[in-house]
mmCIF file of C-alpha atoms in Angstrom:
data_model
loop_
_atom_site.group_PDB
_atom_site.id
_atom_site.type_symbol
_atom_site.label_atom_id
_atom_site.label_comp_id
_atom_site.label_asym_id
_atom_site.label_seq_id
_atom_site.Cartn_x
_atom_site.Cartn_y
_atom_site.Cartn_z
ATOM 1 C CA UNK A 337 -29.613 4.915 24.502
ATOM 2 C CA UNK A 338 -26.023 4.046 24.603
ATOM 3 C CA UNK A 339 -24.672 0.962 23.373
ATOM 4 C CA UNK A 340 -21.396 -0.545 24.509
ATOM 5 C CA UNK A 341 -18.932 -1.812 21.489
ATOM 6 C CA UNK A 342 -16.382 -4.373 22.344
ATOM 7 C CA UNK A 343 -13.547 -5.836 20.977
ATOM 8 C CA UNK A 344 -15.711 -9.181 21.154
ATOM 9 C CA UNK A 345 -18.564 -7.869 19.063
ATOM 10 C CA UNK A 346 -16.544 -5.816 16.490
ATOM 11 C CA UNK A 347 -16.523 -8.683 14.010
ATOM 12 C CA UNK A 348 -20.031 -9.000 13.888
ATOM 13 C CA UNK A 349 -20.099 -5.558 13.309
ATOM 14 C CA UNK A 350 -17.945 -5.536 10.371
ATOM 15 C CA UNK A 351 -19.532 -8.712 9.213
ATOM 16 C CA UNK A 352 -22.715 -7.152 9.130
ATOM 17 C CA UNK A 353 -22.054 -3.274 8.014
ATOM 18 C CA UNK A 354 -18.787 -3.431 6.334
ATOM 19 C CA UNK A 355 -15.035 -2.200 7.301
ATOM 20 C CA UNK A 356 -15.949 1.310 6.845
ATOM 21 C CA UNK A 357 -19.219 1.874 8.211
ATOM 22 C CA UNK A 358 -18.249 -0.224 11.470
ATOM 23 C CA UNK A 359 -15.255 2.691 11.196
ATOM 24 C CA UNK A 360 -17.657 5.386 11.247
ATOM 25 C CA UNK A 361 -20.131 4.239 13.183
ATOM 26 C CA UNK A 362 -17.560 3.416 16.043
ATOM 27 C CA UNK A 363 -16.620 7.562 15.668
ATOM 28 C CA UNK A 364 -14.065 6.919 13.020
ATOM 29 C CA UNK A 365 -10.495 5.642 12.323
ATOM 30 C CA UNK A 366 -9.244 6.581 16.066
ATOM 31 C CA UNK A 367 -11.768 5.118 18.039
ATOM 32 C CA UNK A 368 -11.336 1.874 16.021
ATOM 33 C CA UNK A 369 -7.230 2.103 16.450
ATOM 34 C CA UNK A 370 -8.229 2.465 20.057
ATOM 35 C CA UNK A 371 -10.757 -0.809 20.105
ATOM 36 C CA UNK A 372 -8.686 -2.865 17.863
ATOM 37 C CA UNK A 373 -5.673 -1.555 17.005
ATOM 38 C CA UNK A 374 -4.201 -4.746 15.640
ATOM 39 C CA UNK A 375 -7.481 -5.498 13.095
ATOM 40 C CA UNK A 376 -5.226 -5.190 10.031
ATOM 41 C CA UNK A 377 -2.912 -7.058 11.352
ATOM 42 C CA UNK A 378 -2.691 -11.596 12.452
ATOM 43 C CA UNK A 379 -0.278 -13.795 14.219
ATOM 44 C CA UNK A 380 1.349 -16.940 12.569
ATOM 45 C CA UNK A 381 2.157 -20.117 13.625
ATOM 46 C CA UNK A 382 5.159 -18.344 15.495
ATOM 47 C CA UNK A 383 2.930 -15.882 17.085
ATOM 48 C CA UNK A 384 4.399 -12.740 14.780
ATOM 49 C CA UNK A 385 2.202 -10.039 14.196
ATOM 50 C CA UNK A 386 2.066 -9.536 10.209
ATOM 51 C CA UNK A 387 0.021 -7.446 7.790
ATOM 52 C CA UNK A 388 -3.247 -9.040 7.028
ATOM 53 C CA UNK A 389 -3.277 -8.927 3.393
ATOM 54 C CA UNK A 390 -7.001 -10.105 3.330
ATOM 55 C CA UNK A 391 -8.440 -7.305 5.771
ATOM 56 C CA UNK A 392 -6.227 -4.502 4.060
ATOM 57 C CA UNK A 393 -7.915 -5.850 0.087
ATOM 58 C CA UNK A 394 -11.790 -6.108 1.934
ATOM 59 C CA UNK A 395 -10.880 -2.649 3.134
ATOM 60 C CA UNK A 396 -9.850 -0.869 0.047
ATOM 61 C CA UNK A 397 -12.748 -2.682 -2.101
ATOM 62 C CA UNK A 398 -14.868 -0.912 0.715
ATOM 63 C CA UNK A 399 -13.318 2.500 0.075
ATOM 64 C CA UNK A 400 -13.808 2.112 -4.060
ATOM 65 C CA UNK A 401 -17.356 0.781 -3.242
ATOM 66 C CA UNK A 402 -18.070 4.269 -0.673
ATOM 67 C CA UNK A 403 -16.330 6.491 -3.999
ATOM 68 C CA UNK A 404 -18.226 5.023 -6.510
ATOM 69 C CA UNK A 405 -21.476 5.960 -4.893
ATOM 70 C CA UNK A 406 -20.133 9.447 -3.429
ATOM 71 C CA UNK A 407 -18.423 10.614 -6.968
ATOM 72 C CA UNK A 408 -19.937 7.964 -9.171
ATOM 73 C CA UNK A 409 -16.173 7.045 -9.863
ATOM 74 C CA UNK A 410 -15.036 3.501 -9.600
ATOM 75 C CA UNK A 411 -11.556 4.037 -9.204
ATOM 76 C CA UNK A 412 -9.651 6.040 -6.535
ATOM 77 C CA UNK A 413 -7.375 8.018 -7.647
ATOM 78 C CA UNK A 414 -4.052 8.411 -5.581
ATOM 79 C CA UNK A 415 -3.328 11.440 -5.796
ATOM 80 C CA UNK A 416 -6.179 13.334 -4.783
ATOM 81 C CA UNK A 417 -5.163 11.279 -1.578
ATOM 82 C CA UNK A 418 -1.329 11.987 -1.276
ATOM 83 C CA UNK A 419 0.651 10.658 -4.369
ATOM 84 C CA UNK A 420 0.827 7.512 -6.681
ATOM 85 C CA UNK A 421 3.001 5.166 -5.386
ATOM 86 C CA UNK A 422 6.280 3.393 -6.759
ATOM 87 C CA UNK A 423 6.018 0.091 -7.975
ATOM 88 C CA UNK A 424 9.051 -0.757 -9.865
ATOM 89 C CA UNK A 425 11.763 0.218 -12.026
ATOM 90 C CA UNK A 426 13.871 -0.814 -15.382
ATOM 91 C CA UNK A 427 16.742 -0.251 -17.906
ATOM 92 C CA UNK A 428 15.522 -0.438 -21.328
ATOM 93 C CA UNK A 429 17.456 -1.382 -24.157
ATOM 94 C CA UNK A 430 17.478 1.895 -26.107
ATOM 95 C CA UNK A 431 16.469 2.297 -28.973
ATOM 96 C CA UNK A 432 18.090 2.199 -33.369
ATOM 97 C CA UNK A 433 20.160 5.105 -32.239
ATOM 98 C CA UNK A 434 21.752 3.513 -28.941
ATOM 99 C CA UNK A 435 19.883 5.469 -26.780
ATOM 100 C CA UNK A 436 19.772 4.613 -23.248
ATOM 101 C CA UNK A 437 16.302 4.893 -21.307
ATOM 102 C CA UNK A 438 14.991 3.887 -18.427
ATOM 103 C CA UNK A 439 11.060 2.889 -17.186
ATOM 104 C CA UNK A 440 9.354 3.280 -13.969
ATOM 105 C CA UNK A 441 6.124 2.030 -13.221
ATOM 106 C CA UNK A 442 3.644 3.670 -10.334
ATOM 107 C CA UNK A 443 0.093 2.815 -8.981
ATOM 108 C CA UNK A 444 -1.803 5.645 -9.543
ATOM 109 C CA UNK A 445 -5.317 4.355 -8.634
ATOM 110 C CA UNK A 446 -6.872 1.299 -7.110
ATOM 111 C CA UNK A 447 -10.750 0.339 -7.745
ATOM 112 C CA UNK A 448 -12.642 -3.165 -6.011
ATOM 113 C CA UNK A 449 -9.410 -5.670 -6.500
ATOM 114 C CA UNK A 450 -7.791 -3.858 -8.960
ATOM 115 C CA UNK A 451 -4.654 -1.564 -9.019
ATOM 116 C CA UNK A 452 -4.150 0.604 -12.144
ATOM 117 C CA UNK A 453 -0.639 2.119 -13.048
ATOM 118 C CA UNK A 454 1.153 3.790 -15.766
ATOM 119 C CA UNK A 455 4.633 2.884 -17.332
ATOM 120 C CA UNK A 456 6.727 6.008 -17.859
ATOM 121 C CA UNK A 457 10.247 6.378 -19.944
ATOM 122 C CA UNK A 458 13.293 8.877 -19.303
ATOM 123 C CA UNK A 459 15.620 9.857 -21.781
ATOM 124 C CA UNK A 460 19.491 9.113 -21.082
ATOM 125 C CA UNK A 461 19.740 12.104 -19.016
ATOM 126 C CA UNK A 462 16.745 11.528 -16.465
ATOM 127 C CA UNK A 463 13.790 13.370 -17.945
ATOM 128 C CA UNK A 464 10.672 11.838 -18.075
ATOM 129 C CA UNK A 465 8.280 11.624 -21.167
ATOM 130 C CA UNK A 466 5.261 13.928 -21.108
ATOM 131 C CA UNK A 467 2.678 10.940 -22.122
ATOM 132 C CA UNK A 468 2.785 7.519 -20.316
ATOM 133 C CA UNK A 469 4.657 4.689 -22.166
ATOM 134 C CA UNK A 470 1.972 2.193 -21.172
ATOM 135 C CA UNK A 471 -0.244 1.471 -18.768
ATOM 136 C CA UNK A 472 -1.254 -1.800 -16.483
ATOM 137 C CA UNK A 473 -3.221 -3.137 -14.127
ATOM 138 C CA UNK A 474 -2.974 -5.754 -11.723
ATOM 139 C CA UNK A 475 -5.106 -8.069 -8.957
ATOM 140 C CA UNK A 476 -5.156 -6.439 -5.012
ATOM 141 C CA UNK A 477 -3.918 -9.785 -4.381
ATOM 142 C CA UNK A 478 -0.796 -10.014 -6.391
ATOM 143 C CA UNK A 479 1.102 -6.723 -5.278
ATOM 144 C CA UNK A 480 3.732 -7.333 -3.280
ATOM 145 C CA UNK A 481 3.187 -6.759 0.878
ATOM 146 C CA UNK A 482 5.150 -3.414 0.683
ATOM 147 C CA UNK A 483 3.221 -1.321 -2.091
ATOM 148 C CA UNK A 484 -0.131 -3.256 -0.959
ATOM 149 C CA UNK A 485 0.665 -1.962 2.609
ATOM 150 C CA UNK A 486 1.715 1.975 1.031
ATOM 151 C CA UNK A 487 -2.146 1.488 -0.840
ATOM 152 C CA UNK A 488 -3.917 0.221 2.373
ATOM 153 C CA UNK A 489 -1.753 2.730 4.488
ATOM 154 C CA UNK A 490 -2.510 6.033 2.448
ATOM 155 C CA UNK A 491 -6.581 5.513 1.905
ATOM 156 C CA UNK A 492 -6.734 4.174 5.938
ATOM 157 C CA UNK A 493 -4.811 7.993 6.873
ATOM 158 C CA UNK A 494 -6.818 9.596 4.425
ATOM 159 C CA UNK A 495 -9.873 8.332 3.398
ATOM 160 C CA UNK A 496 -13.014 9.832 4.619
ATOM 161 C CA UNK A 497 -15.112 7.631 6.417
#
């Protein structure tokens, strides 16, 4: 028995199932770019398409749910995907001796509405520090579009359904 998915009833598929079953179910990631292709994405009051923040957060929670029960692991690590990702970066103040260094920050793993990074120093002539300066995490929901987009982006390319 065939049955016939539609653009219609995808949403009660998802409601029901979940962002990444419906995905696999459907045949995977290219059959649902083919029956929705804008699903991650909304219109405003202007009619512009933009990045549905909402969708992309249910999504990854669904992919840290899916690795928790594969790899009993609750957080997904970047890198085994592709590569942390940049979040920001600073001038420190140096320290008693007047040195100069500088901090970057990077995601390195996301878990359900969490993203978890590290903090890492370079000396005044641009190598980094072998252990992390700090580390930090912060809400799905408070990243900025851009690296919440590079997050979303990277586990929808790479994450098997």
């Amino acid at each position: 028995m065939k049955i016939l998915i539609t653009e219609n009833n995808i949403d009660k598929l998802i409601e029901k199932y979940g962002i990444v079953k419906t995905i696999k179910t459907i045949g995977g990631y290219d059959n649902f770019d083919k029956l929705v292709p804008d699903y991650f994405y909304s219109r405003d009051e202007n009619n512009v398409l933009k990045f549905n923040k909402e969708r992309a957060i249910d999504f990854i929670n669904e992919c840290a749910e899916v690795n928790n029960r594969r790899e009993d692991e609750s957080s997904i690590y970047l890198y085994d995907y592709y590569s942390d990702i940049f979040y920001q970066e600073w001038d420190g103040e140096g320290d008693d001796d007047n040195e100069f260094y500088a901090y970057e920050s990077r995601i390195e793993s996301v878990s359900t509405d969490i993203a978890y990074g590290s903090i890492w120093q370079f000396d005044d002539e641009g190598h980094m520090f072998d252990d992390a300066y700090d580390n930090f995490q912060v809400p799905l929901n408070r990243l900025p579009e851009k690296i919440l987009r590079d997050v979303f982006h990277m586990l929808y390319e790479s994450f098997k359904v």
